[in-house]
PDB file of C-alpha atoms in Angstrom:
ATOM      1  CA  MET A  12      -8.820   8.890 -32.564  1.00 55.00           C
ATOM      2  CA  HIS A  13      -9.440  10.783 -29.289  1.00 83.00           C
ATOM      3  CA  GLN A  14     -10.097   8.485 -26.299  1.00 84.00           C
ATOM      4  CA  VAL A  15     -13.591   9.856 -25.550  1.00 87.00           C
ATOM      5  CA  LYS A  16     -14.557   9.293 -29.177  1.00 92.00           C
ATOM      6  CA  LEU A  17     -13.011   5.803 -29.075  1.00 90.00           C
ATOM      7  CA  ILE A  18     -15.079   4.898 -26.042  1.00 92.00           C
ATOM      8  CA  GLU A  19     -18.247   6.267 -27.632  1.00 93.00           C
ATOM      9  CA  GLU A  20     -17.498   4.188 -30.723  1.00 94.00           C
ATOM     10  CA  CYS A  21     -16.955   1.116 -28.528  1.00 92.00           C
ATOM     11  CA  LYS A  22     -20.362   1.717 -26.962  1.00 92.00           C
ATOM     12  CA  LEU A  23     -21.741   1.444 -30.494  1.00 94.00           C
ATOM     13  CA  ASN A  24     -19.880  -1.897 -30.849  1.00 92.00           C
ATOM     14  CA  ASN A  25     -17.355  -0.508 -33.364  1.00 94.00           C
ATOM     15  CA  LYS A  26     -14.747  -3.271 -33.751  1.00 94.00           C
ATOM     16  CA  ARG A  27     -12.075  -0.901 -35.077  1.00 95.00           C
ATOM     17  CA  ALA A  28     -12.379   1.286 -31.969  1.00 94.00           C
ATOM     18  CA  GLN A  29     -12.248  -1.809 -29.737  1.00 94.00           C
ATOM     19  CA  ILE A  30      -9.070  -2.984 -31.445  1.00 94.00           C
ATOM     20  CA  THR A  31      -7.526   0.471 -31.020  1.00 94.00           C
ATOM     21  CA  LEU A  32      -8.299   0.506 -27.276  1.00 93.00           C
ATOM     22  CA  TYR A  33      -7.086  -3.080 -26.961  1.00 95.00           C
ATOM     23  CA  ARG A  34      -3.752  -2.208 -28.568  1.00 95.00           C
ATOM     24  CA  LYS A  35      -3.408   0.904 -26.432  1.00 95.00           C
ATOM     25  CA  TYR A  36      -3.960  -0.870 -23.082  1.00 95.00           C
ATOM     26  CA  ASN A  37      -3.025  -4.498 -23.715  1.00 95.00           C
ATOM     27  CA  GLN A  38       0.614  -4.364 -22.586  1.00 96.00           C
ATOM     28  CA  ALA A  39      -0.044  -2.289 -19.460  1.00 94.00           C
ATOM     29  CA  MET A  40      -2.875  -4.600 -18.376  1.00 95.00           C
ATOM     30  CA  TYR A  41      -0.731  -7.650 -19.125  1.00 96.00           C
ATOM     31  CA  ASN A  42       1.970  -6.248 -16.831  1.00 94.00           C
ATOM     32  CA  VAL A  43      -0.598  -5.825 -14.037  1.00 92.00           C
ATOM     33  CA  ALA A  44      -1.844  -9.392 -14.514  1.00 93.00           C
ATOM     34  CA  MET A  45       1.706 -10.787 -14.528  1.00 92.00           C
ATOM     35  CA  ARG A  46       2.556  -9.004 -11.267  1.00 88.00           C
ATOM     36  CA  LEU A  47      -0.406 -10.717  -9.633  1.00 87.00           C
ATOM     37  CA  LEU A  48      -0.462 -14.103 -11.371  1.00 88.00           C
ATOM     38  CA  LYS A  49       3.209 -14.811 -12.178  1.00 87.00           C
ATOM     39  CA  ASN A  50       2.115 -16.965 -15.115  1.00 90.00           C
ATOM     40  CA  SER A  51       1.994 -15.745 -18.718  1.00 92.00           C
ATOM     41  CA  GLU A  52      -0.720 -18.157 -19.854  1.00 93.00           C
ATOM     42  CA  ASN A  53      -3.009 -17.180 -16.987  1.00 93.00           C
ATOM     43  CA  ALA A  54      -2.202 -13.502 -17.569  1.00 94.00           C
ATOM     44  CA  ASP A  55      -3.084 -13.841 -21.266  1.00 95.00           C
ATOM     45  CA  ASP A  56      -6.382 -15.529 -20.379  1.00 94.00           C
ATOM     46  CA  VAL A  57      -7.258 -12.885 -17.803  1.00 95.00           C
ATOM     47  CA  ILE A  58      -6.459 -10.078 -20.240  1.00 96.00           C
ATOM     48  CA  GLN A  59      -8.721 -11.575 -22.905  1.00 95.00           C
ATOM     49  CA  GLU A  60     -11.537 -12.062 -20.391  1.00 95.00           C
ATOM     50  CA  SER A  61     -11.026  -8.547 -19.037  1.00 96.00           C
ATOM     51  CA  PHE A  62     -11.240  -6.879 -22.423  1.00 96.00           C
ATOM     52  CA  LEU A  63     -14.295  -8.950 -23.360  1.00 95.00           C
ATOM     53  CA  SER A  64     -15.946  -7.963 -20.086  1.00 95.00           C
ATOM     54  CA  ALA A  65     -14.954  -4.313 -20.532  1.00 95.00           C
ATOM     55  CA  PHE A  66     -16.379  -4.121 -24.047  1.00 95.00           C
ATOM     56  CA  LYS A  67     -19.517  -6.003 -23.022  1.00 94.00           C
ATOM     57  CA  ASN A  68     -20.067  -3.619 -20.089  1.00 94.00           C
ATOM     58  CA  ILE A  69     -18.630  -0.438 -21.577  1.00 94.00           C
ATOM     59  CA  HIS A  70     -21.995   1.279 -21.200  1.00 93.00           C
ATOM     60  CA  GLN A  71     -21.244   1.219 -17.419  1.00 92.00           C
ATOM     61  CA  PHE A  72     -18.110   3.322 -17.962  1.00 92.00           C
ATOM     62  CA  LYS A  73     -19.132   6.845 -16.956  1.00 88.00           C
ATOM     63  CA  GLY A  74     -15.780   8.587 -17.330  1.00 86.00           C
ATOM     64  CA  GLU A  75     -15.465   9.305 -13.586  1.00 87.00           C
ATOM     65  CA  VAL A  76     -11.977   7.764 -13.789  1.00 88.00           C
ATOM     66  CA  THR A  77      -9.771   7.166 -16.795  1.00 90.00           C
ATOM     67  CA  PHE A  78     -10.578   4.204 -19.002  1.00 93.00           C
ATOM     68  CA  GLY A  79      -7.223   2.675 -18.032  1.00 92.00           C
ATOM     69  CA  ALA A  80      -8.067   2.849 -14.316  1.00 91.00           C
ATOM     70  CA  TRP A  81     -11.505   1.340 -14.951  1.00 94.00           C
ATOM     71  CA  LEU A  82     -10.009  -1.455 -17.032  1.00 95.00           C
ATOM     72  CA  LYS A  83      -7.264  -2.060 -14.453  1.00 93.00           C
ATOM     73  CA  LYS A  84      -9.917  -2.708 -11.797  1.00 92.00           C
ATOM     74  CA  ILE A  85     -11.517  -5.293 -14.072  1.00 94.00           C
ATOM     75  CA  VAL A  86      -8.135  -6.968 -14.630  1.00 95.00           C
ATOM     76  CA  ILE A  87      -7.373  -7.039 -10.911  1.00 92.00           C
ATOM     77  CA  HIS A  88     -10.798  -8.502 -10.113  1.00 91.00           C
ATOM     78  CA  LYS A  89     -10.308 -11.226 -12.717  1.00 93.00           C
ATOM     79  CA  CYS A  90      -6.808 -11.987 -11.388  1.00 91.00           C
ATOM     80  CA  LEU A  91      -7.995 -12.194  -7.810  1.00 87.00           C
ATOM     81  CA  ASN A  92     -10.911 -14.421  -8.801  1.00 87.00           C
ATOM     82  CA  LEU A  93      -8.515 -16.759 -10.609  1.00 88.00           C
ATOM     83  CA  LEU A  94      -6.138 -16.816  -7.644  1.00 83.00           C
ATOM     84  CA  LYS A  95      -9.008 -17.545  -5.267  1.00 78.00           C
ATOM     85  CA  LYS A  96     -10.170 -20.441  -7.451  1.00 78.00           C
ATOM     86  CA  LYS A  97      -6.667 -21.905  -7.559  1.00 70.00           C
ATOM     87  CA  THR A  98      -5.919 -21.431  -3.872  1.00 59.00           C
ATOM     88  CA  ILE A  99      -7.078 -24.083  -1.470  1.00 38.00           C
ATOM     89  CA  ASP A 100      -6.093 -22.286   1.709  1.00 39.00           C
ATOM     90  CA  VAL A 101      -8.078 -19.096   1.228  1.00 41.00           C
ATOM     91  CA  VAL A 102      -9.082 -17.903   4.663  1.00 41.00           C
ATOM     92  CA  SER A 103     -12.395 -16.112   4.896  1.00 42.00           C
ATOM     93  CA  LEU A 104     -12.266 -12.865   6.764  1.00 40.00           C
ATOM     94  CA  ASN A 105     -14.480 -12.437   9.775  1.00 40.00           C
ATOM     95  CA  GLU A 106     -14.477  -8.678  10.194  1.00 39.00           C
ATOM     96  CA  ASN A 107     -15.973  -9.004  13.682  1.00 38.00           C
ATOM     97  CA  GLN A 108     -12.598 -10.314  14.812  1.00 36.00           C
ATOM     98  CA  ILE A 109     -10.545  -7.514  13.319  1.00 34.00           C
ATOM     99  CA  TYR A 110      -9.194  -4.804  15.524  1.00 36.00           C
ATOM    100  CA  LYS A 111      -6.831  -1.939  14.921  1.00 35.00           C
ATOM    101  CA  ILE A 112      -3.247  -2.594  15.876  1.00 36.00           C
ATOM    102  CA  GLU A 113      -1.357   0.372  17.196  1.00 39.00           C
ATOM    103  CA  ASP A 114       1.960   1.161  15.537  1.00 41.00           C
ATOM    104  CA  THR A 115       4.763  -0.716  17.205  1.00 43.00           C
ATOM    105  CA  SER A 116       8.474  -0.118  17.066  1.00 40.00           C
ATOM    106  CA  ALA A 117       8.841  -3.471  15.275  1.00 43.00           C
ATOM    107  CA  GLU A 118       6.491  -2.341  12.507  1.00 43.00           C
ATOM    108  CA  LEU A 119       8.384   0.911  12.047  1.00 45.00           C
ATOM    109  CA  ASP A 120      11.784  -0.799  11.802  1.00 49.00           C
ATOM    110  CA  TRP A 121      12.188  -0.877   8.008  1.00 51.00           C
ATOM    111  CA  ASN A 122      15.882   0.054   7.853  1.00 51.00           C
ATOM    112  CA  PHE A 123      17.326  -2.794   5.830  1.00 52.00           C
ATOM    113  CA  ASP A 124      20.863  -2.915   4.587  1.00 52.00           C
ATOM    114  CA  GLY A 125      21.438  -1.793   1.014  1.00 53.00           C
ATOM    115  CA  MET A 126      21.374  -5.349  -0.285  1.00 55.00           C
ATOM    116  CA  VAL A 127      17.571  -5.788  -0.481  1.00 58.00           C
ATOM    117  CA  VAL A 128      16.589  -6.515  -4.074  1.00 67.00           C
ATOM    118  CA  LEU A 129      13.115  -5.643  -5.402  1.00 69.00           C
ATOM    119  CA  ASP A 130      12.737  -9.132  -6.887  1.00 72.00           C
ATOM    120  CA  ASP A 131      13.396 -10.630  -3.438  1.00 76.00           C
ATOM    121  CA  VAL A 132      10.744  -8.381  -1.919  1.00 77.00           C
ATOM    122  CA  LYS A 133       8.205  -9.395  -4.591  1.00 78.00           C
ATOM    123  CA  ALA A 134       9.073 -13.087  -4.184  1.00 82.00           C
ATOM    124  CA  THR A 135       8.700 -12.759  -0.428  1.00 85.00           C
ATOM    125  CA  ILE A 136       5.313 -11.039  -0.803  1.00 85.00           C
ATOM    126  CA  ASP A 137       4.202 -14.055  -2.863  1.00 84.00           C
ATOM    127  CA  LYS A 138       4.906 -16.294   0.145  1.00 87.00           C
ATOM    128  CA  LEU A 139       2.544 -14.361   2.414  1.00 89.00           C
ATOM    129  CA  PRO A 140      -1.010 -15.569   3.103  1.00 89.00           C
ATOM    130  CA  ASN A 141      -3.422 -14.263   0.458  1.00 85.00           C
ATOM    131  CA  LYS A 142      -5.205 -11.869   2.814  1.00 85.00           C
ATOM    132  CA  TYR A 143      -1.890 -10.016   3.318  1.00 90.00           C
ATOM    133  CA  LYS A 144      -0.439 -10.600  -0.152  1.00 88.00           C
ATOM    134  CA  PHE A 145      -3.376  -9.081  -2.046  1.00 88.00           C
ATOM    135  CA  VAL A 146      -3.506  -5.960   0.112  1.00 90.00           C
ATOM    136  CA  LEU A 147       0.288  -5.476  -0.095  1.00 88.00           C
ATOM    137  CA  LEU A 148       0.282  -5.910  -3.875  1.00 85.00           C
ATOM    138  CA  LEU A 149      -2.637  -3.543  -4.388  1.00 87.00           C
ATOM    139  CA  TYR A 150      -1.267  -0.925  -1.981  1.00 88.00           C
ATOM    140  CA  LEU A 151       2.496  -1.058  -2.527  1.00 83.00           C
ATOM    141  CA  ILE A 152       2.781  -2.232  -6.132  1.00 80.00           C
ATOM    142  CA  GLU A 153      -0.439  -1.032  -7.802  1.00 83.00           C
ATOM    143  CA  GLY A 154      -0.819   2.160  -5.751  1.00 84.00           C
ATOM    144  CA  TYR A 155      -4.432   1.782  -4.648  1.00 87.00           C
ATOM    145  CA  ASP A 156      -5.590   3.467  -1.443  1.00 89.00           C
ATOM    146  CA  HIS A 157      -7.469   1.677   1.334  1.00 90.00           C
ATOM    147  CA  GLU A 158     -10.918   2.721   0.100  1.00 89.00           C
ATOM    148  CA  GLU A 159     -10.193   1.292  -3.350  1.00 87.00           C
ATOM    149  CA  ILE A 160      -8.719  -1.885  -1.865  1.00 89.00           C
ATOM    150  CA  SER A 161     -11.755  -2.360   0.360  1.00 87.00           C
ATOM    151  CA  GLU A 162     -13.989  -2.090  -2.703  1.00 85.00           C
ATOM    152  CA  ILE A 163     -11.873  -4.450  -4.821  1.00 85.00           C
ATOM    153  CA  LEU A 164     -11.491  -7.118  -2.123  1.00 86.00           C
ATOM    154  CA  ALA A 165     -14.943  -6.592  -0.559  1.00 84.00           C
ATOM    155  CA  ILE A 166     -13.487  -5.892   2.897  1.00 89.00           C
ATOM    156  CA  SER A 167     -13.756  -2.875   5.176  1.00 91.00           C
ATOM    157  CA  VAL A 168     -11.264  -0.012   5.080  1.00 90.00           C
ATOM    158  CA  ILE A 169     -10.203  -0.977   8.618  1.00 93.00           C
ATOM    159  CA  ALA A 170      -9.568  -4.556   7.451  1.00 91.00           C
ATOM    160  CA  SER A 171      -7.467  -3.217   4.573  1.00 91.00           C
ATOM    161  CA  ARG A 172      -5.364  -1.088   6.930  1.00 93.00           C
ATOM    162  CA  THR A 173      -4.982  -3.904   9.439  1.00 93.00           C
ATOM    163  CA  GLN A 174      -4.029  -6.463   6.797  1.00 92.00           C
ATOM    164  CA  LEU A 175      -1.527  -4.037   5.276  1.00 92.00           C
ATOM    165  CA  MET A 176       0.117  -3.437   8.634  1.00 92.00           C
ATOM    166  CA  ARG A 177       0.172  -7.135   9.524  1.00 93.00           C
ATOM    167  CA  GLY A 178       1.431  -7.983   6.042  1.00 91.00           C
ATOM    168  CA  LYS A 179       4.256  -5.467   6.362  1.00 90.00           C
ATOM    169  CA  ILE A 180       5.253  -6.975   9.704  1.00 90.00           C
ATOM    170  CA  LYS A 181       5.260 -10.500   8.238  1.00 90.00           C
ATOM    171  CA  LEU A 182       7.130  -9.296   5.134  1.00 87.00           C
ATOM    172  CA  ARG A 183       9.766  -7.630   7.289  1.00 86.00           C
ATOM    173  CA  GLN A 184      10.167 -10.791   9.375  1.00 87.00           C
ATOM    174  CA  LEU A 185      10.514 -12.978   6.282  1.00 86.00           C
ATOM    175  CA  LEU A 186      13.084 -10.626   4.762  1.00 81.00           C
ATOM    176  CA  LYS A 187      15.087 -10.691   7.991  1.00 81.00           C
ATOM    177  CA  ASN A 188      14.896 -14.491   7.959  1.00 79.00           C
ATOM    178  CA  LYS A 189      16.342 -14.416   4.421  1.00 73.00           C
ATOM    179  CA  GLY A 190      19.372 -12.632   5.830  1.00 69.00           C
ATOM    180  CA  TYR A 191      18.453  -9.021   5.221  1.00 63.00           C
ATOM    181  CA  GLY A 192      19.367  -7.522   8.573  1.00 57.00           C
ATOM    182  CA  THR A 193      18.488  -4.041   9.671  1.00 51.00           C
ATOM    183  CA  GLU A 194      20.992  -1.246   9.794  1.00 48.00           C
ATOM    184  CA  SER A 195      22.122  -0.149  13.232  1.00 40.00           C
TER     185      SER A 195
END
């Protein structure tokens, strides 16, 4: 069944169409949830809630983006909400205190030796404060731009850029502390 027709059928509460869309997007959305949550049970729960929410609110899907992109936003929102509930040390962002940091030579120094492993980078990102971790994950791993990140996290575009830059600096420092030196 063509995707537009599937979505129209879902709007009519057609269970067969819902199952078809679920099967088509389940694994990809699970992978997104796992990258953010690092826990299969939580990822499974978020995926179920996300699909239920998507089918309940499918009339809001206008086709301005692909269904997969729309669903991915729902999954990310649900993941972030779960992480916020489980995190005690969530720091609220006071955007009045945010200012743009000019590029520094330290921030531009990303020449690591060839030994850096992607899993180490992801594990190190997980150790960052949430305000940096979420922006880094959404920007570097999920491929969202700053406007999309600002919408997802309910922060300004400037805050997204600043947190990305600060997160990169902290990530670089942590990787160096793990023994990944820079090339000369």
